mmCIF file of C-alpha atoms in Angstrom:
data_model
loop_
_atom_site.group_PDB
_atom_site.id
_atom_site.type_symbol
_atom_site.label_atom_id
_atom_site.label_comp_id
_atom_site.label_asym_id
_atom_site.label_seq_id
_atom_site.Cartn_x
_atom_site.Cartn_y
_atom_site.Cartn_z
ATOM 1 C CA PRO A 1 0.019 -0.027 0.009
ATOM 2 C CA ALA A 2 1.050 3.591 -0.661
ATOM 3 C CA ALA A 3 -0.127 4.528 2.811
ATOM 4 C CA THR A 4 -1.569 3.004 5.929
ATOM 5 C CA GLY A 5 -5.366 2.414 5.597
ATOM 6 C CA ALA A 6 -8.023 -0.256 5.506
ATOM 7 C CA VAL A 7 -9.667 -2.726 3.081
ATOM 8 C CA LEU A 8 -13.285 -3.816 3.305
ATOM 9 C CA ALA A 9 -15.033 -6.780 1.585
ATOM 10 C CA TYR A 10 -18.797 -6.603 1.375
ATOM 11 C CA PRO A 11 -21.683 -7.821 -0.844
ATOM 12 C CA CYS A 12 -21.908 -5.897 -4.149
ATOM 13 C CA GLY A 13 -25.191 -3.996 -4.279
ATOM 14 C CA ALA A 14 -25.215 -3.254 -0.570
ATOM 15 C CA ARG A 15 -24.353 0.149 0.851
ATOM 16 C CA ARG A 16 -20.675 0.191 1.847
ATOM 17 C CA PRO A 17 -20.618 -0.215 5.624
ATOM 18 C CA ALA A 18 -18.315 1.568 8.058
ATOM 19 C CA SER A 19 -16.361 -1.576 8.911
ATOM 20 C CA GLN A 20 -13.101 -3.069 7.779
ATOM 21 C CA SER A 21 -11.741 -6.551 6.864
ATOM 22 C CA LEU A 22 -8.024 -5.785 6.845
ATOM 23 C CA ASP A 23 -5.645 -3.099 8.042
ATOM 24 C CA SER A 24 -3.217 -2.164 5.299
ATOM 25 C CA VAL A 25 0.253 -0.969 6.303
ATOM 26 C CA ALA A 26 2.301 1.359 4.091
ATOM 27 C CA GLY A 27 4.878 -0.582 2.069
ATOM 28 C CA ARG A 28 4.111 -3.990 3.655
ATOM 29 C CA SER A 29 2.211 -7.091 2.515
ATOM 30 C CA VAL A 30 -0.604 -8.086 4.918
ATOM 31 C CA THR A 31 -2.811 -11.130 4.836
ATOM 32 C CA THR A 32 -6.219 -11.939 6.455
ATOM 33 C CA MET A 33 -9.065 -14.370 6.025
ATOM 34 C CA VAL A 34 -12.406 -12.942 4.945
ATOM 35 C CA ILE A 35 -15.792 -14.648 4.822
ATOM 36 C CA ALA A 36 -17.995 -12.370 2.804
ATOM 37 C CA ARG A 37 -21.721 -12.504 1.928
ATOM 38 C CA LEU A 38 -22.202 -12.494 -1.815
ATOM 39 C CA GLY A 39 -24.296 -9.810 -3.663
ATOM 40 C CA ALA A 40 -27.249 -10.711 -5.790
ATOM 41 C CA SER A 41 -24.939 -11.253 -8.805
ATOM 42 C CA GLY A 42 -22.634 -13.550 -6.891
ATOM 43 C CA ALA A 43 -20.010 -10.854 -6.451
ATOM 44 C CA VAL A 44 -18.049 -9.428 -3.548
ATOM 45 C CA CYS A 45 -16.883 -5.763 -3.682
ATOM 46 C CA MET A 46 -13.489 -4.671 -2.332
ATOM 47 C CA TYR A 47 -12.983 -1.096 -1.092
ATOM 48 C CA SER A 48 -9.613 0.215 -0.160
ATOM 49 C CA SER A 49 -9.092 3.589 1.638
ATOM 50 C CA THR A 50 -5.619 3.952 0.063
ATOM 51 C CA ARG A 51 -3.875 3.100 -3.198
ATOM 52 C CA THR A 52 -2.783 -0.556 -3.214
ATOM 53 C CA ASP A 53 -2.667 -3.853 -5.107
ATOM 54 C CA LEU A 54 -4.908 -6.704 -3.902
ATOM 55 C CA VAL A 55 -4.686 -10.446 -4.246
ATOM 56 C CA VAL A 56 -7.749 -12.578 -3.438
ATOM 57 C CA ASP A 57 -7.565 -16.433 -3.062
ATOM 58 C CA LEU A 58 -10.745 -18.435 -2.828
ATOM 59 C CA ASN A 59 -10.602 -21.134 -0.145
ATOM 60 C CA GLY A 60 -14.232 -22.336 0.127
ATOM 61 C CA THR A 61 -17.892 -21.503 0.179
ATOM 62 C CA PHE A 62 -20.978 -21.879 2.394
ATOM 63 C CA GLN A 63 -24.203 -22.932 0.726
ATOM 64 C CA ALA A 64 -27.736 -22.992 2.029
ATOM 65 C CA SER A 65 -28.553 -26.580 1.057
ATOM 66 C CA SER A 66 -25.269 -28.399 1.756
ATOM 67 C CA GLY A 67 -21.976 -28.284 3.727
ATOM 68 C CA GLN A 68 -20.858 -28.961 7.267
ATOM 69 C CA ALA A 69 -22.145 -27.480 10.580
ATOM 70 C CA PHE A 70 -19.817 -25.694 12.982
ATOM 71 C CA HIS A 71 -18.857 -26.205 16.667
ATOM 72 C CA ALA A 72 -16.862 -23.537 18.543
ATOM 73 C CA VAL A 73 -14.498 -24.651 21.297
ATOM 74 C CA THR A 74 -12.522 -23.034 24.121
ATOM 75 C CA PRO A 75 -9.256 -22.284 22.285
ATOM 76 C CA VAL A 76 -6.719 -25.101 22.475
ATOM 77 C CA ARG A 77 -2.999 -24.486 21.750
ATOM 78 C CA LEU A 78 -1.850 -27.238 19.411
ATOM 79 C CA LEU A 79 1.678 -25.918 18.581
ATOM 80 C CA ASP A 80 3.990 -23.415 20.174
ATOM 81 C CA THR A 81 7.639 -23.336 19.134
ATOM 82 C CA GLN A 82 8.590 -20.435 21.396
ATOM 83 C CA PRO A 83 9.874 -22.483 24.274
ATOM 84 C CA THR A 84 12.733 -23.751 22.111
ATOM 85 C CA THR A 85 15.820 -21.689 21.910
ATOM 86 C CA THR A 86 16.084 -21.688 18.073
ATOM 87 C CA LEU A 87 13.610 -20.540 15.408
ATOM 88 C CA LEU A 88 12.049 -23.004 12.992
ATOM 89 C CA ALA A 89 14.306 -23.546 9.980
ATOM 90 C CA ALA A 90 13.475 -21.907 6.610
ATOM 91 C CA ASN A 91 11.556 -24.238 4.335
ATOM 92 C CA SER A 92 10.727 -26.505 7.245
ATOM 93 C CA VAL A 93 7.418 -28.340 7.916
ATOM 94 C CA GLN A 94 5.700 -29.001 11.267
ATOM 95 C CA GLN A 95 3.022 -31.613 11.538
ATOM 96 C CA VAL A 96 0.176 -30.578 13.904
ATOM 97 C CA GLN A 97 -2.301 -33.107 15.276
ATOM 98 C CA VAL A 98 -5.760 -31.509 15.035
ATOM 99 C CA ILE A 99 -8.015 -34.525 15.636
ATOM 100 C CA GLY A 100 -7.712 -36.433 18.932
ATOM 101 C CA ALA A 101 -8.418 -36.294 22.658
ATOM 102 C CA GLY A 102 -8.878 -32.715 23.829
ATOM 103 C CA ARG A 103 -8.835 -31.465 20.246
ATOM 104 C CA ALA A 104 -11.340 -31.848 17.363
ATOM 105 C CA PRO A 105 -13.358 -35.120 17.342
ATOM 106 C CA SER A 106 -12.973 -37.932 14.767
ATOM 107 C CA GLY A 107 -16.068 -36.662 12.851
ATOM 108 C CA ALA A 108 -14.406 -33.287 12.067
ATOM 109 C CA THR A 109 -13.918 -32.558 8.394
ATOM 110 C CA ALA A 110 -12.249 -29.149 8.826
ATOM 111 C CA ALA A 111 -10.926 -26.967 11.613
ATOM 112 C CA THR A 112 -10.621 -23.230 12.313
ATOM 113 C CA LEU A 113 -7.165 -22.364 13.415
ATOM 114 C CA THR A 114 -5.536 -19.161 14.700
ATOM 115 C CA VAL A 115 -1.974 -19.106 13.338
ATOM 116 C CA HIS A 116 0.695 -16.620 14.699
ATOM 117 C CA ALA A 117 4.023 -15.991 13.026
ATOM 118 C CA ILE A 118 6.571 -14.617 15.539
ATOM 119 C CA ALA A 119 9.979 -12.992 15.097
ATOM 120 C CA ALA A 120 10.527 -13.876 11.437
ATOM 121 C CA ALA A 121 14.191 -13.533 10.463
ATOM 122 C CA SER A 122 13.220 -12.041 7.083
ATOM 123 C CA ASP A 123 10.041 -11.284 5.186
ATOM 124 C CA GLY A 124 8.239 -14.590 4.470
ATOM 125 C CA VAL A 125 5.038 -16.598 4.429
ATOM 126 C CA VAL A 126 3.324 -19.427 6.322
ATOM 127 C CA LYS A 127 1.258 -22.104 4.582
ATOM 128 C CA VAL A 128 -1.187 -24.370 6.383
ATOM 129 C CA TYR A 129 -2.608 -27.404 4.479
ATOM 130 C CA PRO A 130 -3.539 -31.171 4.782
ATOM 131 C CA CYS A 131 -0.196 -33.005 5.069
ATOM 132 C CA THR A 132 -1.047 -35.431 2.217
ATOM 133 C CA THR A 133 -1.708 -32.713 -0.425
ATOM 134 C CA GLY A 134 1.621 -30.842 -0.445
ATOM 135 C CA ALA A 135 2.011 -27.121 0.137
ATOM 136 C CA PRO A 136 -0.333 -24.887 -1.934
ATOM 137 C CA THR A 137 0.933 -21.880 -3.988
ATOM 138 C CA THR A 138 -1.111 -19.491 -1.901
ATOM 139 C CA PRO A 139 0.023 -18.434 1.609
ATOM 140 C CA SER A 140 -2.125 -18.588 4.751
ATOM 141 C CA LEU A 141 -0.162 -15.687 6.365
ATOM 142 C CA THR A 142 2.380 -13.161 5.379
ATOM 143 C CA ALA A 143 5.184 -12.790 7.980
ATOM 144 C CA PRO A 144 7.101 -9.445 7.860
ATOM 145 C CA LYS A 145 10.613 -9.451 9.376
ATOM 146 C CA GLY A 146 10.648 -9.052 13.133
ATOM 147 C CA VAL A 147 6.899 -8.452 13.485
ATOM 148 C CA THR A 148 4.333 -10.675 15.197
ATOM 149 C CA VAL A 149 1.273 -11.295 13.019
ATOM 150 C CA GLY A 150 -1.673 -13.668 13.017
ATOM 151 C CA ASN A 151 -4.409 -14.965 10.823
ATOM 152 C CA GLN A 152 -7.396 -17.325 11.003
ATOM 153 C CA VAL A 153 -7.278 -20.414 8.706
ATOM 154 C CA ILE A 154 -9.876 -22.960 7.827
ATOM 155 C CA VAL A 155 -8.241 -26.252 6.777
ATOM 156 C CA SER A 156 -9.176 -29.885 6.363
ATOM 157 C CA PRO A 157 -6.988 -32.351 8.341
ATOM 158 C CA ASP A 158 -5.595 -35.416 6.454
ATOM 159 C CA LEU A 159 -6.706 -38.992 7.086
ATOM 160 C CA LEU A 160 -4.438 -39.094 10.129
ATOM 161 C CA GLY A 161 -6.071 -35.938 11.608
ATOM 162 C CA LYS A 162 -3.037 -33.775 10.891
ATOM 163 C CA VAL A 163 -2.284 -30.452 9.116
ATOM 164 C CA CYS A 164 1.136 -29.301 8.021
ATOM 165 C CA VAL A 165 2.588 -25.865 8.717
ATOM 166 C CA TRP A 166 5.363 -24.713 6.273
ATOM 167 C CA VAL A 167 7.459 -21.616 6.857
ATOM 168 C CA SER A 168 9.511 -19.911 4.153
ATOM 169 C CA THR A 169 11.955 -18.313 6.572
ATOM 170 C CA ARG A 170 13.208 -18.732 10.125
ATOM 171 C CA MET A 171 10.489 -17.900 12.730
ATOM 172 C CA ASP A 172 8.404 -19.139 15.680
ATOM 173 C CA VAL A 173 4.855 -20.329 15.123
ATOM 174 C CA VAL A 174 1.836 -20.727 17.352
ATOM 175 C CA VAL A 175 -1.266 -22.676 16.224
ATOM 176 C CA VAL A 176 -4.575 -22.559 18.188
ATOM 177 C CA LEU A 177 -7.718 -24.579 17.587
ATOM 178 C CA ASP A 178 -10.881 -22.375 17.808
ATOM 179 C CA GLY A 179 -13.538 -24.775 16.364
ATOM 180 C CA TRP A 180 -14.335 -27.456 13.925
ATOM 181 C CA PHE A 181 -16.792 -28.406 11.123
ATOM 182 C CA GLY A 182 -18.315 -31.867 10.634
ATOM 183 C CA ARG A 183 -20.469 -34.637 11.995
ATOM 184 C CA GLY A 184 -21.794 -33.855 15.472
ATOM 185 C CA ALA A 185 -21.647 -30.085 15.044
ATOM 186 C CA THR A 186 -25.049 -28.296 14.983
ATOM 187 C CA ALA A 187 -24.449 -24.590 14.323
ATOM 188 C CA LEU A 188 -25.252 -23.403 10.789
ATOM 189 C CA TYR A 189 -23.696 -20.266 9.226
ATOM 190 C CA HIS A 190 -25.640 -17.044 8.544
ATOM 191 C CA PRO A 191 -23.746 -14.311 6.620
ATOM 192 C CA LEU A 192 -24.375 -10.583 7.281
ATOM 193 C CA VAL A 193 -23.476 -7.303 5.776
ATOM 194 C CA PRO A 194 -20.581 -6.238 8.079
ATOM 195 C CA ALA A 195 -21.660 -4.088 10.985
ATOM 196 C CA ARG A 196 -19.518 -2.296 13.620
ATOM 197 C CA LEU A 197 -20.759 -3.298 17.073
ATOM 198 C CA VAL A 198 -17.758 -2.198 19.192
ATOM 199 C CA ASP A 199 -15.477 0.770 18.960
ATOM 200 C CA THR A 200 -14.046 1.915 22.273
ATOM 201 C CA ARG A 201 -12.627 5.111 20.660
ATOM 202 C CA ASN A 202 -16.131 6.555 20.433
ATOM 203 C CA GLY A 203 -18.240 4.469 22.894
ATOM 204 C CA VAL A 204 -19.928 2.114 20.405
ATOM 205 C CA GLY A 205 -20.776 -1.117 22.246
ATOM 206 C CA GLY A 206 -20.942 0.389 25.704
ATOM 207 C CA ARG A 207 -17.362 1.293 26.561
ATOM 208 C CA LEU A 208 -15.534 4.557 25.940
ATOM 209 C CA GLY A 209 -11.761 4.388 26.337
ATOM 210 C CA ALA A 210 -8.986 1.882 26.196
ATOM 211 C CA LEU A 211 -9.283 -1.556 27.819
ATOM 212 C CA VAL A 212 -7.437 -1.873 31.099
ATOM 213 C CA ALA A 213 -4.467 -4.285 30.983
ATOM 214 C CA SER A 214 -5.314 -7.815 32.071
ATOM 215 C CA VAL A 215 -8.924 -6.882 33.007
ATOM 216 C CA ARG A 216 -11.720 -8.715 31.192
ATOM 217 C CA GLN A 217 -14.163 -6.501 29.318
ATOM 218 C CA ARG A 218 -17.495 -7.910 28.147
ATOM 219 C CA PHE A 219 -19.336 -6.626 25.096
ATOM 220 C CA ALA A 220 -22.957 -7.433 24.401
ATOM 221 C CA LEU A 221 -23.434 -8.508 20.710
ATOM 222 C CA SER A 222 -26.769 -10.309 20.331
ATOM 223 C CA GLY A 223 -29.732 -8.448 18.916
ATOM 224 C CA ARG A 224 -27.456 -5.920 17.112
ATOM 225 C CA GLY A 225 -26.128 -5.607 13.574
ATOM 226 C CA GLY A 226 -28.300 -8.471 12.287
ATOM 227 C CA LEU A 227 -27.319 -10.896 15.068
ATOM 228 C CA PRO A 228 -30.237 -12.834 16.605
ATOM 229 C CA ALA A 229 -31.234 -12.946 20.291
ATOM 230 C CA ALA A 230 -28.855 -14.592 22.694
ATOM 231 C CA ALA A 231 -30.833 -17.853 22.854
ATOM 232 C CA SER A 232 -30.199 -18.547 19.162
ATOM 233 C CA LEU A 233 -26.566 -17.341 19.032
ATOM 234 C CA LYS A 234 -23.897 -20.040 19.470
ATOM 235 C CA ALA A 235 -20.877 -18.340 17.827
ATOM 236 C CA VAL A 236 -20.023 -15.032 16.179
ATOM 237 C CA GLN A 237 -17.789 -14.358 13.144
ATOM 238 C CA GLY A 238 -16.173 -10.971 13.416
ATOM 239 C CA THR A 239 -13.045 -8.938 12.671
ATOM 240 C CA VAL A 240 -11.311 -7.746 15.818
ATOM 241 C CA THR A 241 -9.082 -4.761 15.305
ATOM 242 C CA VAL A 242 -6.532 -3.122 17.620
ATOM 243 C CA PRO A 243 -6.135 0.282 15.978
ATOM 244 C CA GLY A 244 -2.624 0.963 17.282
ATOM 245 C CA ALA A 245 -1.603 0.444 20.912
ATOM 246 C CA SER A 246 1.310 2.335 22.403
ATOM 247 C CA ALA A 247 3.126 -0.898 23.330
ATOM 248 C CA PRO A 248 3.285 -4.365 21.768
ATOM 249 C CA GLY A 249 0.789 -6.849 23.213
ATOM 250 C CA ARG A 250 -1.767 -9.545 22.753
ATOM 251 C CA ALA A 251 -5.428 -10.016 23.456
ATOM 252 C CA SER A 252 -7.735 -12.988 24.071
ATOM 253 C CA VAL A 253 -11.297 -12.902 22.619
ATOM 254 C CA HIS A 254 -13.314 -15.480 24.502
ATOM 255 C CA ALA A 255 -16.735 -16.589 25.884
ATOM 256 C CA CYS A 256 -16.196 -14.642 29.129
ATOM 257 C CA LEU A 257 -14.121 -17.325 30.776
ATOM 258 C CA ALA A 258 -12.800 -16.714 34.272
ATOM 259 C CA LEU A 259 -9.353 -17.416 33.009
ATOM 260 C CA ALA A 260 -8.651 -16.010 29.537
ATOM 261 C CA PRO A 261 -7.413 -18.617 27.108
ATOM 262 C CA THR A 262 -4.438 -18.299 24.765
ATOM 263 C CA SER A 263 -4.063 -15.051 22.866
ATOM 264 C CA THR A 264 -5.931 -14.669 19.536
ATOM 265 C CA VAL A 265 -4.806 -11.154 18.411
ATOM 266 C CA ARG A 266 -1.184 -9.908 18.579
ATOM 267 C CA TRP A 267 0.302 -6.550 17.595
ATOM 268 C CA SER A 268 3.469 -4.492 17.513
ATOM 269 C CA SER A 269 3.842 -1.068 19.051
ATOM 270 C CA GLY A 270 1.930 1.613 17.203
ATOM 271 C CA MET A 271 0.779 -0.699 14.463
ATOM 272 C CA ALA A 272 -2.884 -1.506 13.751
ATOM 273 C CA SER A 273 -3.725 -5.251 13.700
ATOM 274 C CA SER A 274 -6.919 -7.036 12.532
ATOM 275 C CA MET A 275 -7.961 -10.586 12.654
ATOM 276 C CA LEU A 276 -11.079 -12.492 11.636
ATOM 277 C CA LEU A 277 -12.301 -14.758 14.472
ATOM 278 C CA PHE A 278 -14.854 -17.396 15.104
ATOM 279 C CA GLY A 279 -15.768 -17.001 18.727
ATOM 280 C CA ALA A 280 -18.285 -18.820 20.953
ATOM 281 C CA SER A 281 -20.976 -16.708 22.565
ATOM 282 C CA ASP A 282 -20.936 -16.650 26.384
ATOM 283 C CA GLY A 283 -24.469 -17.945 26.476
ATOM 284 C CA ASN A 284 -25.892 -14.401 26.930
ATOM 285 C CA GLY A 285 -24.913 -13.186 23.472
ATOM 286 C CA GLY A 286 -21.581 -11.600 24.333
ATOM 287 C CA TRP A 287 -17.825 -11.750 23.854
ATOM 288 C CA CYS A 288 -15.131 -10.853 26.348
ATOM 289 C CA VAL A 289 -11.770 -9.325 25.500
ATOM 290 C CA THR A 290 -8.721 -9.433 27.807
ATOM 291 C CA ALA A 291 -5.619 -7.448 26.663
ATOM 292 C CA SER A 292 -2.131 -7.582 27.975
ATOM 293 C CA VAL A 293 -1.642 -3.843 27.705
ATOM 294 C CA PRO A 294 -4.039 -0.883 27.545
ATOM 295 C CA THR A 295 -5.518 -0.650 24.066
ATOM 296 C CA GLN A 296 -8.566 0.451 22.129
ATOM 297 C CA VAL A 297 -10.523 -2.352 20.325
ATOM 298 C CA VAL A 298 -12.912 -2.464 17.336
ATOM 299 C CA VAL A 299 -15.282 -5.389 16.492
ATOM 300 C CA ASP A 300 -16.966 -5.620 13.116
ATOM 301 C CA VAL A 301 -19.390 -8.548 12.895
ATOM 302 C CA SER A 302 -20.040 -10.271 9.498
ATOM 303 C CA GLY A 303 -21.740 -13.554 10.366
ATOM 304 C CA TRP A 304 -23.001 -15.888 13.013
ATOM 305 C CA PHE A 305 -23.624 -19.568 13.858
#
């Protein structure tokens, strides 16, 4: 991008909403996953606030009459290479067990994973894929040198219940299981035109001002922006944005658990960071956010289960 800005995906024919799908950073490649409702002609429109090139890779579709239901889980850390003293080697592959005890069940056909790339030695990419298929040409995540970034990935495990994580350059990687699709799941997907339900910079969503470090903040989501009442809401699909904290940090977005699970959004000092998340409702139609440092937060909702 020529300058720092934002990119939004939304159904063509709808009025462009005041939401965002991706933070664009001047002079840097940034990747995110987007699940977008289609317009009447079957098209998705892309709006960019600044001059930039765009690449769009199609990974899958949801259909009204077929497909797999979804089940959100309390996040489970499947891989964390940080405790080791050396970074993963360039062009190396890590096999990650997705299906098994304490993970996704045997009936799962796909999983939603949060993938973090940490301390890359040079600009690179991460690819996540079924181990039996070989690495695809398209990346799951772009990893700028020395910057911590994350992305959500939906991927089908192989017949042994594994996915492979390939890195193009030396880095650490964290992989977290957020949910799964397949037999036994019951939540069906409902797309929405994106709607901004939380913005602590101006009080949208009930809080005005930055979150307090390490203090859980609940946001009520149900019944707003096209979401149903809490009784019908099992999980929310939304883009969580940290618009630029004064210090590097991380945040957990969770179903208002007493102990916040593993981090789902990470950022560097002064840099905006966005991530699409599938998060379970707390039973009363809300999400909780716990941040490691004081920060503003924005939530744009674009679907629900």
